CSV table of C-alpha atoms and ligand atoms in Angstrom, one decimal:
chain,number,residue,atom,x,y,z
A,210,UNK,CA,122.1,98.9,126.9
A,211,UNK,CA,121.8,96.4,124.1
A,212,UNK,CA,118.9,97.7,122.0
A,213,UNK,CA,117.8,95.9,118.9
A,214,UNK,CA,118.7,97.8,115.7
A,215,UNK,CA,115.8,100.0,114.6
A,216,UNK,CA,114.0,98.1,111.8
A,217,UNK,CA,114.1,99.8,108.4
A,218,UNK,CA,110.7,100.1,106.7
A,219,UNK,CA,110.6,97.5,103.9
A,220,UNK,CA,109.7,99.1,100.6
A,221,UNK,CA,106.4,97.6,99.3
A,222,UNK,CA,104.4,98.1,96.1
A,223,UNK,CA,102.3,101.2,96.6
A,224,UNK,CA,98.5,101.1,96.5
A,225,UNK,CA,97.3,102.3,93.0
A,226,UNK,CA,95.8,105.5,94.4
A,227,UNK,CA,99.1,106.2,96.1
A,228,UNK,CA,101.1,105.5,93.0
A,229,UNK,CA,98.8,107.8,91.0
A,230,UNK,CA,99.4,110.7,93.4
A,231,UNK,CA,103.2,110.1,93.5
A,232,UNK,CA,103.4,110.2,89.7
A,233,UNK,CA,101.3,113.3,89.3
A,234,UNK,CA,103.2,115.1,92.0
A,235,UNK,CA,106.3,114.5,90.0
A,236,UNK,CA,104.8,115.5,86.7
A,237,UNK,CA,102.7,118.6,87.5
A,238,UNK,CA,104.2,122.0,87.7
A,239,UNK,CA,103.2,125.3,89.3
A,240,UNK,CA,100.8,127.1,87.0
A,241,UNK,CA,99.5,124.0,85.3
A,242,UNK,CA,95.8,123.6,84.4
A,243,UNK,CA,94.3,120.2,85.4
A,244,UNK,CA,90.9,118.4,85.5
A,245,UNK,CA,89.3,116.3,88.2
A,246,UNK,CA,86.6,114.6,86.1
A,247,UNK,CA,84.9,113.0,89.2
A,248,UNK,CA,85.5,115.3,92.1
A,249,UNK,CA,83.3,113.4,94.7
A,250,UNK,CA,84.2,114.5,98.2
A,251,UNK,CA,87.1,116.5,96.8
A,252,UNK,CA,90.2,114.6,98.0
A,253,UNK,CA,91.7,114.3,94.5
A,254,UNK,CA,90.7,117.9,93.8
A,255,UNK,CA,92.5,119.1,96.8
A,256,UNK,CA,95.6,117.1,95.9
A,257,UNK,CA,95.6,118.5,92.4
A,258,UNK,CA,95.1,122.1,93.7
A,259,UNK,CA,98.2,121.6,95.9
A,260,UNK,CA,100.2,120.3,92.9
A,261,UNK,CA,99.4,123.3,90.6
A,262,UNK,CA,100.1,126.0,93.2
A,263,UNK,CA,98.6,129.4,93.5
A,264,UNK,CA,98.9,130.3,89.8
A,265,UNK,CA,97.4,127.0,88.6
A,266,UNK,CA,93.8,126.0,88.0
A,267,UNK,CA,91.7,122.9,88.7
A,268,UNK,CA,88.5,122.3,86.8
A,269,UNK,CA,86.4,119.9,88.9
A,270,UNK,CA,83.3,118.0,87.7
A,271,UNK,CA,80.5,116.0,89.4
A,272,UNK,CA,76.9,115.3,88.7
A,273,UNK,CA,75.9,115.3,92.4
A,274,UNK,CA,75.3,118.6,94.1
A,275,UNK,CA,76.2,117.0,97.5
A,276,UNK,CA,79.6,116.0,96.1
A,277,UNK,CA,80.3,119.5,94.8
A,278,UNK,CA,79.3,121.0,98.1
A,279,UNK,CA,81.5,118.6,100.1
A,280,UNK,CA,84.5,119.2,97.7
A,281,UNK,CA,84.0,123.0,97.9
A,282,UNK,CA,84.0,122.9,101.7
A,283,UNK,CA,87.1,120.8,101.8
A,284,UNK,CA,88.8,123.2,99.4
A,285,UNK,CA,87.7,126.2,101.5
A,286,UNK,CA,89.0,124.6,104.8
A,287,UNK,CA,92.3,123.8,103.0
A,288,UNK,CA,92.7,127.4,101.8
A,289,UNK,CA,92.6,126.2,98.2
A,290,UNK,CA,89.1,127.3,97.0
A,291,UNK,CA,90.4,130.1,94.7
A,292,UNK,CA,92.4,127.7,92.6
A,293,UNK,CA,89.4,125.6,91.7
A,294,UNK,CA,86.4,126.0,89.3
A,295,UNK,CA,83.6,123.6,90.2
A,296,UNK,CA,81.1,122.4,87.5
A,297,UNK,CA,77.9,120.7,88.6
A,298,UNK,CA,77.6,118.9,85.3
A,299,UNK,CA,78.7,115.6,83.5
A,300,UNK,CA,82.3,115.2,82.5
A,301,UNK,CA,81.0,114.2,79.1
A,302,UNK,CA,81.0,117.9,78.3
A,303,UNK,CA,84.4,118.8,79.7
A,304,UNK,CA,85.8,119.8,76.3
A,305,UNK,CA,83.4,122.8,76.4
A,306,UNK,CA,85.2,124.1,79.6
A,307,UNK,CA,88.9,123.8,78.5
A,308,UNK,CA,90.8,124.8,75.4
A,309,UNK,CA,92.2,122.1,73.1
A,310,UNK,CA,95.7,120.9,74.2
A,311,UNK,CA,95.7,123.1,77.3
A,312,UNK,CA,95.5,120.6,80.2
A,313,UNK,CA,98.4,118.9,82.0
A,314,UNK,CA,96.5,116.0,83.5
A,315,UNK,CA,92.9,114.6,83.7
A,316,UNK,CA,92.0,112.3,86.6
A,317,UNK,CA,89.0,110.0,86.7
A,318,UNK,CA,88.0,108.1,89.9
A,319,UNK,CA,85.2,105.9,88.6
A,320,UNK,CA,82.4,104.3,90.6
A,321,UNK,CA,80.1,105.7,93.2
A,322,UNK,CA,80.6,108.3,96.0
A,323,UNK,CA,81.4,106.6,99.2
A,324,UNK,CA,78.6,107.1,101.8
A,325,UNK,CA,76.1,108.3,99.1
A,326,UNK,CA,73.5,106.8,96.8
A,327,UNK,CA,75.2,103.8,95.0
A,328,UNK,CA,72.8,104.2,92.1
A,329,UNK,CA,74.7,107.3,91.1
A,330,UNK,CA,77.8,105.8,89.6
A,331,UNK,CA,79.9,106.6,86.6
A,332,UNK,CA,78.7,104.8,83.5
A,333,UNK,CA,80.3,104.0,80.1
A,334,UNK,CA,77.7,106.1,78.2
A,335,UNK,CA,79.3,109.2,79.8
A,336,UNK,CA,82.7,107.9,80.7
A,337,UNK,CA,83.7,107.1,77.0
A,338,UNK,CA,82.7,110.5,75.6
A,339,UNK,CA,84.5,112.1,78.6
A,340,UNK,CA,87.7,110.1,77.8
A,341,UNK,CA,87.5,111.3,74.2
A,342,UNK,CA,87.1,114.9,75.4
A,343,UNK,CA,90.0,114.5,77.8
A,344,UNK,CA,92.2,113.3,74.9
A,345,UNK,CA,91.4,116.5,73.0
A,346,UNK,CA,92.0,118.9,75.9
A,347,UNK,CA,95.2,117.3,77.1
A,348,UNK,CA,98.4,119.0,76.0
A,349,UNK,CA,101.1,116.9,74.3
A,350,UNK,CA,102.8,115.0,77.1
A,351,UNK,CA,99.7,115.4,79.3
A,352,UNK,CA,98.6,112.5,81.6
A,353,UNK,CA,95.3,110.8,81.6
A,354,UNK,CA,94.8,108.8,84.8
A,355,UNK,CA,91.8,106.5,85.5
A,356,UNK,CA,91.1,104.6,88.7
A,357,UNK,CA,88.7,101.8,87.8
A,358,UNK,CA,86.8,99.6,90.2
A,359,UNK,CA,85.2,96.2,89.7
A,360,UNK,CA,83.6,95.7,93.2
A,361,UNK,CA,80.2,97.2,92.4
A,362,UNK,CA,77.4,96.5,90.0
A,363,UNK,CA,78.4,97.6,86.5
A,364,UNK,CA,82.0,98.1,87.7
A,365,UNK,CA,83.6,95.2,85.9
A,366,UNK,CA,81.9,96.1,82.6
A,367,UNK,CA,82.8,99.7,82.8
A,368,UNK,CA,86.4,98.8,83.8
A,369,UNK,CA,86.7,96.6,80.7
A,370,UNK,CA,85.3,99.2,78.4
A,371,UNK,CA,87.7,101.9,79.8
A,372,UNK,CA,90.6,99.5,79.6
A,373,UNK,CA,89.9,98.8,76.0
A,374,UNK,CA,89.7,102.5,75.2
A,375,UNK,CA,92.9,103.2,77.0
A,376,UNK,CA,94.7,100.3,75.3
A,377,UNK,CA,93.5,101.6,71.9
A,378,UNK,CA,95.5,104.8,72.6
A,379,UNK,CA,98.7,102.8,72.1
A,380,UNK,CA,97.8,102.6,68.3
A,381,UNK,CA,97.9,106.4,68.4
A,382,UNK,CA,101.4,106.4,69.9
A,383,UNK,CA,100.3,107.2,73.5
A,384,UNK,CA,102.3,105.5,76.2
A,385,UNK,CA,99.8,103.3,78.1
A,386,UNK,CA,100.0,101.3,81.4
A,387,UNK,CA,97.9,99.4,83.9
A,388,UNK,CA,98.8,98.8,87.6
A,389,UNK,CA,97.0,96.9,90.3
A,390,UNK,CA,97.4,94.8,93.4
A,391,UNK,CA,97.2,91.0,93.3
A,392,UNK,CA,95.6,88.6,95.8
A,393,UNK,CA,93.5,91.2,97.8
A,394,UNK,CA,90.5,89.9,99.8
A,395,UNK,CA,88.1,92.3,98.0
A,396,UNK,CA,88.5,93.7,94.5
A,397,UNK,CA,91.1,96.5,94.5
A,398,UNK,CA,91.1,99.4,92.1
A,399,UNK,CA,93.2,99.3,88.9
A,400,UNK,CA,95.1,102.3,87.8
A,401,UNK,CA,95.1,103.0,84.0
A,402,UNK,CA,97.5,105.6,82.7
A,403,UNK,CA,97.9,107.1,79.2
A,404,UNK,CA,100.4,109.8,78.3
A,405,UNK,CA,99.7,111.8,75.1
A,406,UNK,CA,102.5,111.8,72.6
A,407,UNK,CA,104.6,115.0,72.9
B,277,SAM,C1,84.5,107.4,93.3
B,277,SAM,S1,83.7,108.9,93.3
B,277,SAM,C2,85.0,110.1,93.2
B,277,SAM,C3,85.8,110.3,94.5
B,277,SAM,C4,86.6,111.5,94.5
B,277,SAM,N1,87.7,111.5,93.6
B,277,SAM,C5,87.2,111.9,95.9
B,277,SAM,O1,88.4,112.1,96.1
B,277,SAM,O2,86.4,111.9,96.9
B,277,SAM,C6,82.9,109.0,91.7
B,277,SAM,C7,82.2,110.3,91.5
B,277,SAM,O3,81.8,110.4,90.1
B,277,SAM,C8,80.6,111.1,90.0
B,277,SAM,N2,80.0,111.0,88.7
B,277,SAM,C9,79.2,110.0,88.2
B,277,SAM,N3,78.9,110.2,86.9
B,277,SAM,C10,79.5,111.3,86.6
B,277,SAM,C11,79.5,112.1,85.4
B,277,SAM,N4,78.9,111.7,84.3
B,277,SAM,N5,80.2,113.3,85.4
B,277,SAM,C12,80.9,113.7,86.5
B,277,SAM,N6,80.9,113.0,87.6
B,277,SAM,C13,80.2,111.8,87.7
B,277,SAM,C14,79.8,110.6,91.2
B,277,SAM,O4,78.8,111.5,91.5
B,277,SAM,C15,80.9,110.4,92.3
B,277,SAM,O5,80.9,111.5,93.1
C-alpha cells in the first residue's frame, strides 16, 4: 500500500512559559533550593518540586489563602508536598526566608490568579522589593525568571518597570534576556531572564 510518509513535526518557537520550564529543567539539579515567588494554583511550584528531587526544597509564596490551599492540594495529589514550604505572605519579604546566595532559581509569574479576584494582582510596590530580595538570595550562577503580562489593568506598567529593573542588572554583569511571541491575537506573556554572575 502506498501510504504518505509520516509528517515530521516542524520545530516551532516555544511559548515563553514552555521555554522557561525547558531552561530551568536543564539548569536545576537534585537537592537545589528554589523559590516560587507567586505560587498561585501551584503549577510552577509542582514543576520546581519535580526538578529539585526528594532532597531539594521549594519555598512558595502567595498572598491569597485560596492560592496556597490549591497549590498545597496539587502538591499533595502529586506526592510532592514534603519538598515544599508554603508561605502565606508577600514575596517582598522573601529574603527573610532564605539565606543569602543559597537559591538556585527564583520564578515570578506576574498578574492575577486565573479564575479568582482580578483585583488581587502583583504590583510594582511589592514586585520591585521582591526582585531586590531575589537578587540577594540567589547563588552565583542562579537564575531569576519573570513571566510578565500586559493584558490586564496595570500589567503594561508593571511589565515596563520589571523590564527596566532586569535590564539594569546587565550593568552589574548579570546576563539578561527577553523572549516573547510576535503577532498574537491577544497580548502574550514576555519571559525575562537574568543570571547572576558566577
Ligand atoms: C499569575 S498568578 C501565578 C500562577 C502560578 N504560577 C500557577 O502556576 O498557577 C499570580 C499570583 O501572584 C500572587 N501575588 C500577588 N501579589 C503577591 C505578592 N505581593 N506576594 C506573593 N504573591 C503575590 C497572586 O495572589 C496570584 O496567585
